[in-house]
CSV table of C-alpha atoms and ligand atoms in Angstrom, one decimal:
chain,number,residue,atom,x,y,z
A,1,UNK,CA,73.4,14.9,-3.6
A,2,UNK,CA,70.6,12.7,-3.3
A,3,UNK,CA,68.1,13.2,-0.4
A,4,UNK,CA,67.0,10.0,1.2
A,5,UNK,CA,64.9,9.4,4.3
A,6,UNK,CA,66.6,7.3,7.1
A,7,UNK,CA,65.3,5.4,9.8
A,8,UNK,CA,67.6,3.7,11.7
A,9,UNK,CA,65.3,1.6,13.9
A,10,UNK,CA,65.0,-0.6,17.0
A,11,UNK,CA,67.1,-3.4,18.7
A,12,UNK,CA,69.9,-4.1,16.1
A,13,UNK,CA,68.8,-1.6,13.5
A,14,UNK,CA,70.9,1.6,14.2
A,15,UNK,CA,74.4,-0.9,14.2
A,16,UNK,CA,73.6,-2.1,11.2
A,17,UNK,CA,71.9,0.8,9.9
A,18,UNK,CA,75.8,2.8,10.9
A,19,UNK,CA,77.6,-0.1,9.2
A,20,UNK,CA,75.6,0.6,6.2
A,21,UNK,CA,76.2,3.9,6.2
A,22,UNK,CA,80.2,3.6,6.7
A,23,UNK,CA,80.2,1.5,3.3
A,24,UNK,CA,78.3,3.6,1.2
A,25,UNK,CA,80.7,7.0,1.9
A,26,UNK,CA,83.5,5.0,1.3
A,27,UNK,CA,82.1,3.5,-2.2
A,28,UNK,CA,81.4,6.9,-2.6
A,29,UNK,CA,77.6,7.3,-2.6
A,30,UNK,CA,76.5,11.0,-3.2
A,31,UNK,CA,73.7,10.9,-0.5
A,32,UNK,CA,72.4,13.5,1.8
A,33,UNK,CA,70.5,11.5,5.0
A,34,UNK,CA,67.2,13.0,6.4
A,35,UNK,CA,67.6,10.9,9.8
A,36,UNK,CA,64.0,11.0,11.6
A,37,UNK,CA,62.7,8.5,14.1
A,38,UNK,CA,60.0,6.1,14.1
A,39,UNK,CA,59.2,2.5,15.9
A,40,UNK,CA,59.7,2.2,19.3
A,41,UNK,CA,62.6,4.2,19.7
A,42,UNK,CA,60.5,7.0,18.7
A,43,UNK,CA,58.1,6.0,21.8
A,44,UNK,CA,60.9,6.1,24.2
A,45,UNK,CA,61.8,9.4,22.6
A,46,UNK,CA,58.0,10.6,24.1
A,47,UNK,CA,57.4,10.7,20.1
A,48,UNK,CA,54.8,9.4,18.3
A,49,UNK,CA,55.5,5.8,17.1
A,50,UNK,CA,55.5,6.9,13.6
A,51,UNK,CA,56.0,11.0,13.9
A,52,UNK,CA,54.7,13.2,11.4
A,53,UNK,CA,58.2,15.0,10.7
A,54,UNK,CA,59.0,11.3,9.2
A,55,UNK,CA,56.6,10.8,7.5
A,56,UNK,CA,56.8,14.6,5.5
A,57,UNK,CA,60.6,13.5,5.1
A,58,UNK,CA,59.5,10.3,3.4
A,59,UNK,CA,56.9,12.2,1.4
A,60,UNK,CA,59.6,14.5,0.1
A,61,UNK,CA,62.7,12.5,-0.6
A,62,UNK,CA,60.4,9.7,-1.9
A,63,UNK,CA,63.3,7.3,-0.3
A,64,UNK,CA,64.1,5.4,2.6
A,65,UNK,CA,66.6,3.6,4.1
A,66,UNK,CA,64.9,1.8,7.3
A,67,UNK,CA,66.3,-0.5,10.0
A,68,UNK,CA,64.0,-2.6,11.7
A,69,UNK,CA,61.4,-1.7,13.7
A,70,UNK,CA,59.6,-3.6,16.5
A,71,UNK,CA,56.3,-4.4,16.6
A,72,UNK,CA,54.7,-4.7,19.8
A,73,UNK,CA,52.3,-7.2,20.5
A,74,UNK,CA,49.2,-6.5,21.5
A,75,UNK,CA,46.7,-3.4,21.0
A,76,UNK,CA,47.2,-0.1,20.8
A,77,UNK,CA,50.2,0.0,18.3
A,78,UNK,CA,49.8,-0.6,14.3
A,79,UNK,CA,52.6,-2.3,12.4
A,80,UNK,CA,54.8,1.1,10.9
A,81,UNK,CA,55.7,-1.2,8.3
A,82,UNK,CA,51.9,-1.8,7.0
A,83,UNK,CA,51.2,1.9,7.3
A,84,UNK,CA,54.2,2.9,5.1
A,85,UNK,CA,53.6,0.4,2.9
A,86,UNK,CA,49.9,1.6,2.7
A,87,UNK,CA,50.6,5.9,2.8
A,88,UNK,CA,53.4,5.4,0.1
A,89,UNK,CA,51.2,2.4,-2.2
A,90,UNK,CA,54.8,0.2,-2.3
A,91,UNK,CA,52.7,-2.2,-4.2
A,92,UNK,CA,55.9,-4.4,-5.1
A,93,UNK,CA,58.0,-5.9,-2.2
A,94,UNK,CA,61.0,-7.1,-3.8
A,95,UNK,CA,63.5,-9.8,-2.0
A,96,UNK,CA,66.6,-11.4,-4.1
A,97,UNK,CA,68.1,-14.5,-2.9
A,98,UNK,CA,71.4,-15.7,-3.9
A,99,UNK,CA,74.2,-18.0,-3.1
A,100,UNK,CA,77.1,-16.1,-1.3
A,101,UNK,CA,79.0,-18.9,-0.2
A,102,UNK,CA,79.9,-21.7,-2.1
A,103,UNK,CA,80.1,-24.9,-0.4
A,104,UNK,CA,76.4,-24.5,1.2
A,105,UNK,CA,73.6,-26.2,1.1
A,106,UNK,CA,73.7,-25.0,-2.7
A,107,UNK,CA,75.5,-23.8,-4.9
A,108,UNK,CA,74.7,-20.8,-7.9
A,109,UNK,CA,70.9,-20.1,-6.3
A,110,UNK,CA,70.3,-16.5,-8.1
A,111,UNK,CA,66.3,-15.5,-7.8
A,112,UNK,CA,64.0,-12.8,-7.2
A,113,UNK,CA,61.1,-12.9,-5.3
A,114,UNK,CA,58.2,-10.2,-6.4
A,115,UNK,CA,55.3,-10.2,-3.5
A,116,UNK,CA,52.8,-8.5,-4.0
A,117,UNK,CA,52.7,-5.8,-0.7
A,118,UNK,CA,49.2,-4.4,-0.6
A,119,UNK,CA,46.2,-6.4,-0.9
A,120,UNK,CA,46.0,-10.4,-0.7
A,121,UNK,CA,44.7,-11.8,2.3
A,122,UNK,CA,47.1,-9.1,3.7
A,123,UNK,CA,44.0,-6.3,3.5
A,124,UNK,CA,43.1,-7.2,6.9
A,125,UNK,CA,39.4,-8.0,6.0
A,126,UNK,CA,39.3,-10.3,8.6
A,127,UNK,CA,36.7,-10.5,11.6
A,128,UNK,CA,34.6,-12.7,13.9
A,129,UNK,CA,31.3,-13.8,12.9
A,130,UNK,CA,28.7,-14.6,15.5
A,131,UNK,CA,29.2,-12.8,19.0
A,132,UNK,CA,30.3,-16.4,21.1
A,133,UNK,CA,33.7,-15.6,19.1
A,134,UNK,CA,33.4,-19.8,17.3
A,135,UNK,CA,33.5,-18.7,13.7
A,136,UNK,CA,36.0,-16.4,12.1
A,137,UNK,CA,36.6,-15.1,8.5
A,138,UNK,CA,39.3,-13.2,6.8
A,139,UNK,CA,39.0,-11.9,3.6
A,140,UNK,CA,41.4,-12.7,0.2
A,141,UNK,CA,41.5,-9.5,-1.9
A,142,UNK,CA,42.9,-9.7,-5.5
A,143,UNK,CA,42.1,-6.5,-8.2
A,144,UNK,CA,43.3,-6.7,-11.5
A,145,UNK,CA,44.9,-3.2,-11.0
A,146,UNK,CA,47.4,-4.6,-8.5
A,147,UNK,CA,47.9,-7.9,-10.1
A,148,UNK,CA,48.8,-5.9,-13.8
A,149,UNK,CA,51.2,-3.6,-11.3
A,150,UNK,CA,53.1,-6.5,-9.7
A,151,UNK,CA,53.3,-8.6,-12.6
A,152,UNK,CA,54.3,-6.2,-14.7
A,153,UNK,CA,57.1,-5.0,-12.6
A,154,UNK,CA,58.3,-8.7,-12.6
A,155,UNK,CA,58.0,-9.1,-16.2
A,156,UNK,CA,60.2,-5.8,-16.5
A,157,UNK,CA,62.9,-7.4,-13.9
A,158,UNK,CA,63.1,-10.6,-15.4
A,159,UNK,CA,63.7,-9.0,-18.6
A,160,UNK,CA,66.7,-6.5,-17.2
A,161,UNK,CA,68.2,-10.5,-16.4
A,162,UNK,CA,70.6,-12.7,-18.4
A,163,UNK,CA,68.2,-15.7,-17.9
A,164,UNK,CA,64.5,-13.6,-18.7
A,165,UNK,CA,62.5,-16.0,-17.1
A,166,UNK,CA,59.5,-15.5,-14.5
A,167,UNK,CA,57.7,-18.2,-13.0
A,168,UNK,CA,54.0,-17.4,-11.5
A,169,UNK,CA,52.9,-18.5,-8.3
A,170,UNK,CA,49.6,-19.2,-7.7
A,171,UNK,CA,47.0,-21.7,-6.0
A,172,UNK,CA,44.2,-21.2,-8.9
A,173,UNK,CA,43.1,-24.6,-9.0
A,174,UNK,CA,41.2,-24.2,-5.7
A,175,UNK,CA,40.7,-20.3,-4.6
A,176,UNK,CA,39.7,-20.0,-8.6
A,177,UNK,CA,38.5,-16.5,-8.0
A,178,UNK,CA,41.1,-15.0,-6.5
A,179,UNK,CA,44.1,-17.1,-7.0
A,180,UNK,CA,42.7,-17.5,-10.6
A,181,UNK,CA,42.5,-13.9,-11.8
A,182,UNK,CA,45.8,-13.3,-10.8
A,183,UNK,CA,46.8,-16.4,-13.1
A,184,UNK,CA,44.8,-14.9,-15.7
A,185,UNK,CA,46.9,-11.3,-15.2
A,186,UNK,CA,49.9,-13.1,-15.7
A,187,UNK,CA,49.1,-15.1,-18.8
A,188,UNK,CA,47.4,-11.8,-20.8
A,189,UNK,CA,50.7,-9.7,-19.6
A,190,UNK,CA,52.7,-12.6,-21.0
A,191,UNK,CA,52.3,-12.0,-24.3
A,192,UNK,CA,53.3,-8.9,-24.0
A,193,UNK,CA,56.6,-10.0,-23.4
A,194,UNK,CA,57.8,-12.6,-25.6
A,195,UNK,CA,61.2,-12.7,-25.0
A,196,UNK,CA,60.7,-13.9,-21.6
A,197,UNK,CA,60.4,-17.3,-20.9
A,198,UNK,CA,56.8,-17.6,-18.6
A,199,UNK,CA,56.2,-20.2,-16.8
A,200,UNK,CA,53.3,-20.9,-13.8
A,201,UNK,CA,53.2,-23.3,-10.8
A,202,UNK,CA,51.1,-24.3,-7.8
A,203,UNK,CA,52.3,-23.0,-4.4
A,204,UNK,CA,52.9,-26.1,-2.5
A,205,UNK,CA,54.6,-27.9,-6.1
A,206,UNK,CA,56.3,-24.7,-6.1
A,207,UNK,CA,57.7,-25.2,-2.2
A,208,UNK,CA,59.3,-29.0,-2.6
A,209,UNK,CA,60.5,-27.6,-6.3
A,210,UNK,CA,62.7,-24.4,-4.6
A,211,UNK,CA,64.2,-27.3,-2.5
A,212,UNK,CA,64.9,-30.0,-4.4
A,213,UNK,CA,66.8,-27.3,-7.2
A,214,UNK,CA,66.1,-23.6,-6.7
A,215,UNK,CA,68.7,-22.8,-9.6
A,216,UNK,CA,66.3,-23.5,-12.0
A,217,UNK,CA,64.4,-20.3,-11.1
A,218,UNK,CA,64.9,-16.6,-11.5
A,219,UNK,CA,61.7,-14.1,-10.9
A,220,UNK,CA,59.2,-15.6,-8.7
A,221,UNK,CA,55.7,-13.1,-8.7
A,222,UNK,CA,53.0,-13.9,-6.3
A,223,UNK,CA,50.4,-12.8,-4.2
A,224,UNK,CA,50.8,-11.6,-0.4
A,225,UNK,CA,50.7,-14.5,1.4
A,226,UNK,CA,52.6,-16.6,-0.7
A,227,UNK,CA,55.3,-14.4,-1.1
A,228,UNK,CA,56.2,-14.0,2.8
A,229,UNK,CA,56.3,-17.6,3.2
A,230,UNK,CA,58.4,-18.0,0.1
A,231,UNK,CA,61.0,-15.5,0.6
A,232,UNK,CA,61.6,-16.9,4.3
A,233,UNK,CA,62.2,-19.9,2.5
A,234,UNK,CA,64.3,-18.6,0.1
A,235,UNK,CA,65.9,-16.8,2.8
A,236,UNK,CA,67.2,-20.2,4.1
A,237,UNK,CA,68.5,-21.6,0.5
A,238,UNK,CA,71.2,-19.3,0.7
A,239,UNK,CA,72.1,-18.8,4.6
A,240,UNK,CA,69.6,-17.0,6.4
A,241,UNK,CA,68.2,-13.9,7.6
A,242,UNK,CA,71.4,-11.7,7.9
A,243,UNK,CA,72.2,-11.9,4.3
A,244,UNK,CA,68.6,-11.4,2.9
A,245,UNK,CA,67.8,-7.6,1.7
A,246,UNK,CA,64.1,-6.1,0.7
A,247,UNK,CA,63.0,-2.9,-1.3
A,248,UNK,CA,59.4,-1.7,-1.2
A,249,UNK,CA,58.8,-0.8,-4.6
A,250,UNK,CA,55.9,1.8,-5.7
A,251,UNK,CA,55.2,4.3,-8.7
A,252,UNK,CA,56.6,6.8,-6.9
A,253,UNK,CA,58.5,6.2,-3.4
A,254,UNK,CA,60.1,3.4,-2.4
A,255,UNK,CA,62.0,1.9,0.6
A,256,UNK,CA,65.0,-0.3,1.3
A,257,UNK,CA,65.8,-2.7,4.3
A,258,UNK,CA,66.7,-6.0,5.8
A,259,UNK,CA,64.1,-9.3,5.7
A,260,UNK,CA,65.1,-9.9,9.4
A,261,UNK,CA,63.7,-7.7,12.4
A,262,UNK,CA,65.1,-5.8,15.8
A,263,UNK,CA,66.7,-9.4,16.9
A,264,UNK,CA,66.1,-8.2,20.1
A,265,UNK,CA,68.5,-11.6,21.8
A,266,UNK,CA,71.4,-9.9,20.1
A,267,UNK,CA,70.6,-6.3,20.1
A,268,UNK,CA,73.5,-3.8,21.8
A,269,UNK,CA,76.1,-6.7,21.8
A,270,UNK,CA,78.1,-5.9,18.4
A,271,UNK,CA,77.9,-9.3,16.3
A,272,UNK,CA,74.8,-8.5,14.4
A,273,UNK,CA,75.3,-9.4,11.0
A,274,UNK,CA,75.2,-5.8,8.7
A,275,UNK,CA,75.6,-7.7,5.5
A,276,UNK,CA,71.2,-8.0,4.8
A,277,UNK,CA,71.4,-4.0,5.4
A,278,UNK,CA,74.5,-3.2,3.2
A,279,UNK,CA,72.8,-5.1,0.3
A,280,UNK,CA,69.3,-3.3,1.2
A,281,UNK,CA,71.4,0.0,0.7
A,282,UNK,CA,73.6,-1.0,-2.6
A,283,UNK,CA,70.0,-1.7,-3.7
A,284,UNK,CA,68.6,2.0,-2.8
A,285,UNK,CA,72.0,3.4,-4.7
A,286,UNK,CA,70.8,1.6,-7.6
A,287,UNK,CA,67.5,3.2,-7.6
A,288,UNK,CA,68.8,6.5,-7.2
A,289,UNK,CA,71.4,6.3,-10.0
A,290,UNK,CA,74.6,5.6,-8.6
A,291,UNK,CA,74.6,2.0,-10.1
A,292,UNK,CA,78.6,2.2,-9.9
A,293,UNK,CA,78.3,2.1,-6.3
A,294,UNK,CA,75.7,-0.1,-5.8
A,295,UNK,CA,78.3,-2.5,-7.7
A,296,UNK,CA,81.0,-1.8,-5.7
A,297,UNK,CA,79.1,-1.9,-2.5
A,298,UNK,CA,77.2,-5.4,-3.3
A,299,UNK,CA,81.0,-7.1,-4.7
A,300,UNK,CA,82.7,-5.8,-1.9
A,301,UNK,CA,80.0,-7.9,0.5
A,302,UNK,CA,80.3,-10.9,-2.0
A,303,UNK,CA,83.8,-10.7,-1.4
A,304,UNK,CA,84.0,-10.7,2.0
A,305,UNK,CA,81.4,-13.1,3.1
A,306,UNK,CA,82.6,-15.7,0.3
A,307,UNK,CA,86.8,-15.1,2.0
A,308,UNK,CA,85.1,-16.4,5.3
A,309,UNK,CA,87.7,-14.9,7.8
A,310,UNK,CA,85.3,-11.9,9.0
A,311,UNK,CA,81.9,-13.9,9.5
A,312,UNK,CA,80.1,-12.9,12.3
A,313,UNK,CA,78.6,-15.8,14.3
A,314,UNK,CA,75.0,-16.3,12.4
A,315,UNK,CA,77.2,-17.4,9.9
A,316,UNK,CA,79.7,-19.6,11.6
A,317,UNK,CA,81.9,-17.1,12.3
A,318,UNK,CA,83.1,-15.2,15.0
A,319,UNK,CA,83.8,-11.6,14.0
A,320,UNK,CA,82.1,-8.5,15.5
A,321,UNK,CA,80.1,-6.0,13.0
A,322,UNK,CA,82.7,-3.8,13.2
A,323,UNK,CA,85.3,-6.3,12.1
A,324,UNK,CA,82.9,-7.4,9.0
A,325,UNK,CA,82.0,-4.2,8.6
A,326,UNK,CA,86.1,-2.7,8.5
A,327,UNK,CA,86.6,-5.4,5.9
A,328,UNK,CA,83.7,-4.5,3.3
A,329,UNK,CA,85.1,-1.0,3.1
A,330,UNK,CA,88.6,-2.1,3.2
A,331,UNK,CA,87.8,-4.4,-0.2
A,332,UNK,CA,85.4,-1.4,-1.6
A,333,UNK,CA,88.1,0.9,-1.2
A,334,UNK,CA,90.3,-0.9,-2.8
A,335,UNK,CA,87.3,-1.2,-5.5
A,336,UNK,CA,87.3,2.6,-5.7
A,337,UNK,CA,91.2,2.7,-6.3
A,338,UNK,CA,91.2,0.5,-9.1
A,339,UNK,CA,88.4,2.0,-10.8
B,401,NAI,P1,64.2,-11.3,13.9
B,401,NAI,O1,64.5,-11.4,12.5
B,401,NAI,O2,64.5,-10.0,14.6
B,401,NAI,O3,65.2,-12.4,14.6
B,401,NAI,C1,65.1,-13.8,14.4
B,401,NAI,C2,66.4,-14.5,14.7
B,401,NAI,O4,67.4,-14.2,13.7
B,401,NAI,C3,67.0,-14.1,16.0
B,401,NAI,O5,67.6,-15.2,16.7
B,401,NAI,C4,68.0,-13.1,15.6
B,401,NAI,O6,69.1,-13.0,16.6
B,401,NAI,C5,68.5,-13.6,14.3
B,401,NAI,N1,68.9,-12.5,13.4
B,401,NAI,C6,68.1,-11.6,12.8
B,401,NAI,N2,68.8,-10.7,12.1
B,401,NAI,C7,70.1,-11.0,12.3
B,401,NAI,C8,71.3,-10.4,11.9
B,401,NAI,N3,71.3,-9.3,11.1
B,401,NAI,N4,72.4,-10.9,12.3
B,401,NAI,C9,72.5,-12.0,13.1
B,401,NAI,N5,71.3,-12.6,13.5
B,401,NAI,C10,70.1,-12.1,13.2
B,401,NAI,O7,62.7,-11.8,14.2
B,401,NAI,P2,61.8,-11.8,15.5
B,401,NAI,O8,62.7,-12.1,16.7
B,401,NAI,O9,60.7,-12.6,15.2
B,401,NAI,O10,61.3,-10.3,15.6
B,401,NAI,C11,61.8,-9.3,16.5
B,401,NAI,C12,61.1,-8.0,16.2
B,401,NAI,O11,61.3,-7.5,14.9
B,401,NAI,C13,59.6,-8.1,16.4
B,401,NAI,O12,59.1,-7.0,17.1
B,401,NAI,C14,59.1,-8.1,14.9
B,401,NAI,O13,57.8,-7.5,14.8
B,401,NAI,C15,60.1,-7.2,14.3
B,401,NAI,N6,60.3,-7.4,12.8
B,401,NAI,C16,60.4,-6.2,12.1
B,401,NAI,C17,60.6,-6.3,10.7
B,401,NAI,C18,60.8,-5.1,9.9
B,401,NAI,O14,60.9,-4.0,10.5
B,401,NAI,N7,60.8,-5.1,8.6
B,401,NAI,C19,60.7,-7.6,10.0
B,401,NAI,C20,60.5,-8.8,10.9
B,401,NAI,C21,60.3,-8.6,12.3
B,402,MG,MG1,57.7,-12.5,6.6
């Protein structure tokens, strides 16, 4: 039995976080959960918003499955999700986009985006200058460390893919420092890989290209910034937020979940779309091992959503999560039979 850290989260997180969890015992996933609180159900708990008994779970299992987590605005709070991202060095955020239903806006999109999750203009260098509060500044940080890390894991994932090709992202003909050393990252590491194809474009070419024919890519690495407007965009190629799964990736820890967040509007009312979560966990059964089930688990979704009858209304439907969720493990079971 694997031990993996969960966190079920705010707003919508623990339904979908529950649905996730139904599917993976019925694939048959051998995992023991460490459940432990954090965000602001945590607060309302009289708990820390990010507890220390959490974090030594995390620490321990080196896993996590988390449901999302509210933020709340103004001071006081710090973004959970930049902190564990930070304490666990989950240098890699990784977010796959692909076509589910045919018929869409288009068909056969299959790509991964690889952000780059701890520096960029992300490091939070950013201030005001003169007291008056006219001038401020933030900060771009690019090492070489973290740019061989990130690219390196891409070069490795675009390898493990039928199509071995990773395409670059950068804006390196203006921020020539920054932007450009992380260019210059990519191109040495690419000759250390010649069997993937390498290819590099400029962010804004990059944006009308993903919309005119996104098919024609398969890993996307880039830096911070550029990576969380991309993956919201490639988010939207292929149907939105509830079918859009992320893993934070780092040497040694990392954690699955969903792009979207709490959706508060929708949160207690049972049509919250599980489908980004159940991926996000057939992608943790993959990094533990059980690569069988992750199969099973990610199919079974494919199947479902792509049959149409159990959509839930993000998706044009009108099913409950329950009802989506009772027919993913009615087709995984029926996986696990025939297997
Ligand atoms: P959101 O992703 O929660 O919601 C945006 C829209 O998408 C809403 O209309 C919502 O109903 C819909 N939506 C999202 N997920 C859905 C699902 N699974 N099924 C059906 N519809 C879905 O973004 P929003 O409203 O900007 O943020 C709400 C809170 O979540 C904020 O406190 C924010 O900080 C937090 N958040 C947390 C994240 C995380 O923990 N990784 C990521 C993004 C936001
Ligand atoms: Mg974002």
């Amino acid at each position: 039995m694997k031990k993996v850290t969960l966190i079920k989260g705010d707003g919508i997180g623990p339904e979908v976080v529950d649905s996730a969890l139904r599917v993976l015992e019925a694939a048959g996933a051998e995992i023991a959960w460490e459940e432990h609180l954090a965000g602001i159900s945590a607060v309302d708990r009289g708990e820390d918003i990010l507890p220390e008994t959490t974090l030594e779970s995390f620490r321990r299992t080196r896993v996590a499955l988390k449901g999302p987590l509210t933020t709340p605005l103004g001071t006081g709070f710090r973004s959970v999700n930049v902190t564990l991202r930070k304490e666990f060095d989950l240098f890699a955020n990784v977010r796959p986009s692909k076509t589910l239903i045919q018929g869409g806006r288009y068909e056969d999109v299959d790509l991964v985006i690889v952000r780059e999750n701890t520096e960029g203009l992300y490091a939070g260098v950013e201030h005001y200058v003169d007291r008056r509060h006219h001038y401020a500044e933030s900060i771009t940080i690019v090492s070489r460390e973290a740019s061989e890390r990130v690219i390196r894991y891409a070069f490795e994932l675009a390898r493990s893919r039928p199509r071995r090709k990773l395409t670059l992202v950068h804006k390196a003909n203006i921020l020539k420092f920054t932007s450009g050393l992380f260019l210059e990252v990519g191109r040495e590491l690419s000759g250390r890989y010649p069997d993937v194809e390498f290819d590099e474009r400029i962010i804004d070419a990059m944006a009308m290209q993903l919309v005119l024919d996104p098919t024609r890519f398969d890993v996307i690495v880039t830096t911070n910034m550029f990576g969380d407007i991309l993956s919201d965009l490639c988010a939207g190629l292929v149907g939105g937020l509830g079918l859009a799964p992320a893993s934070n990736i780092g040497a040694d820890a990392a954690m699955f979940e969903a792009v979207h967040g709490s959706a508060p509007d929708i949160a207690g009312k049972g049509i919250a779309n599980p489908a980004a979560l159940i991926q996000a966990a057939a992608l943790l059964c993959e990094h533990v091992g059980q690569a069988k089930v992750a199969g099973r688990v990610q199919s079974a979704v494919e199947r479902v959503v792509l049959r149409g009858d159990a959509r839930t209304p993000d998706l044009g439907g009108d099913a409950t999560t329950a009802e989506f969720t009772a027919a993913v493990i009615e087709e995984v079971t029926s996986g696990v039979r025939a297997s």
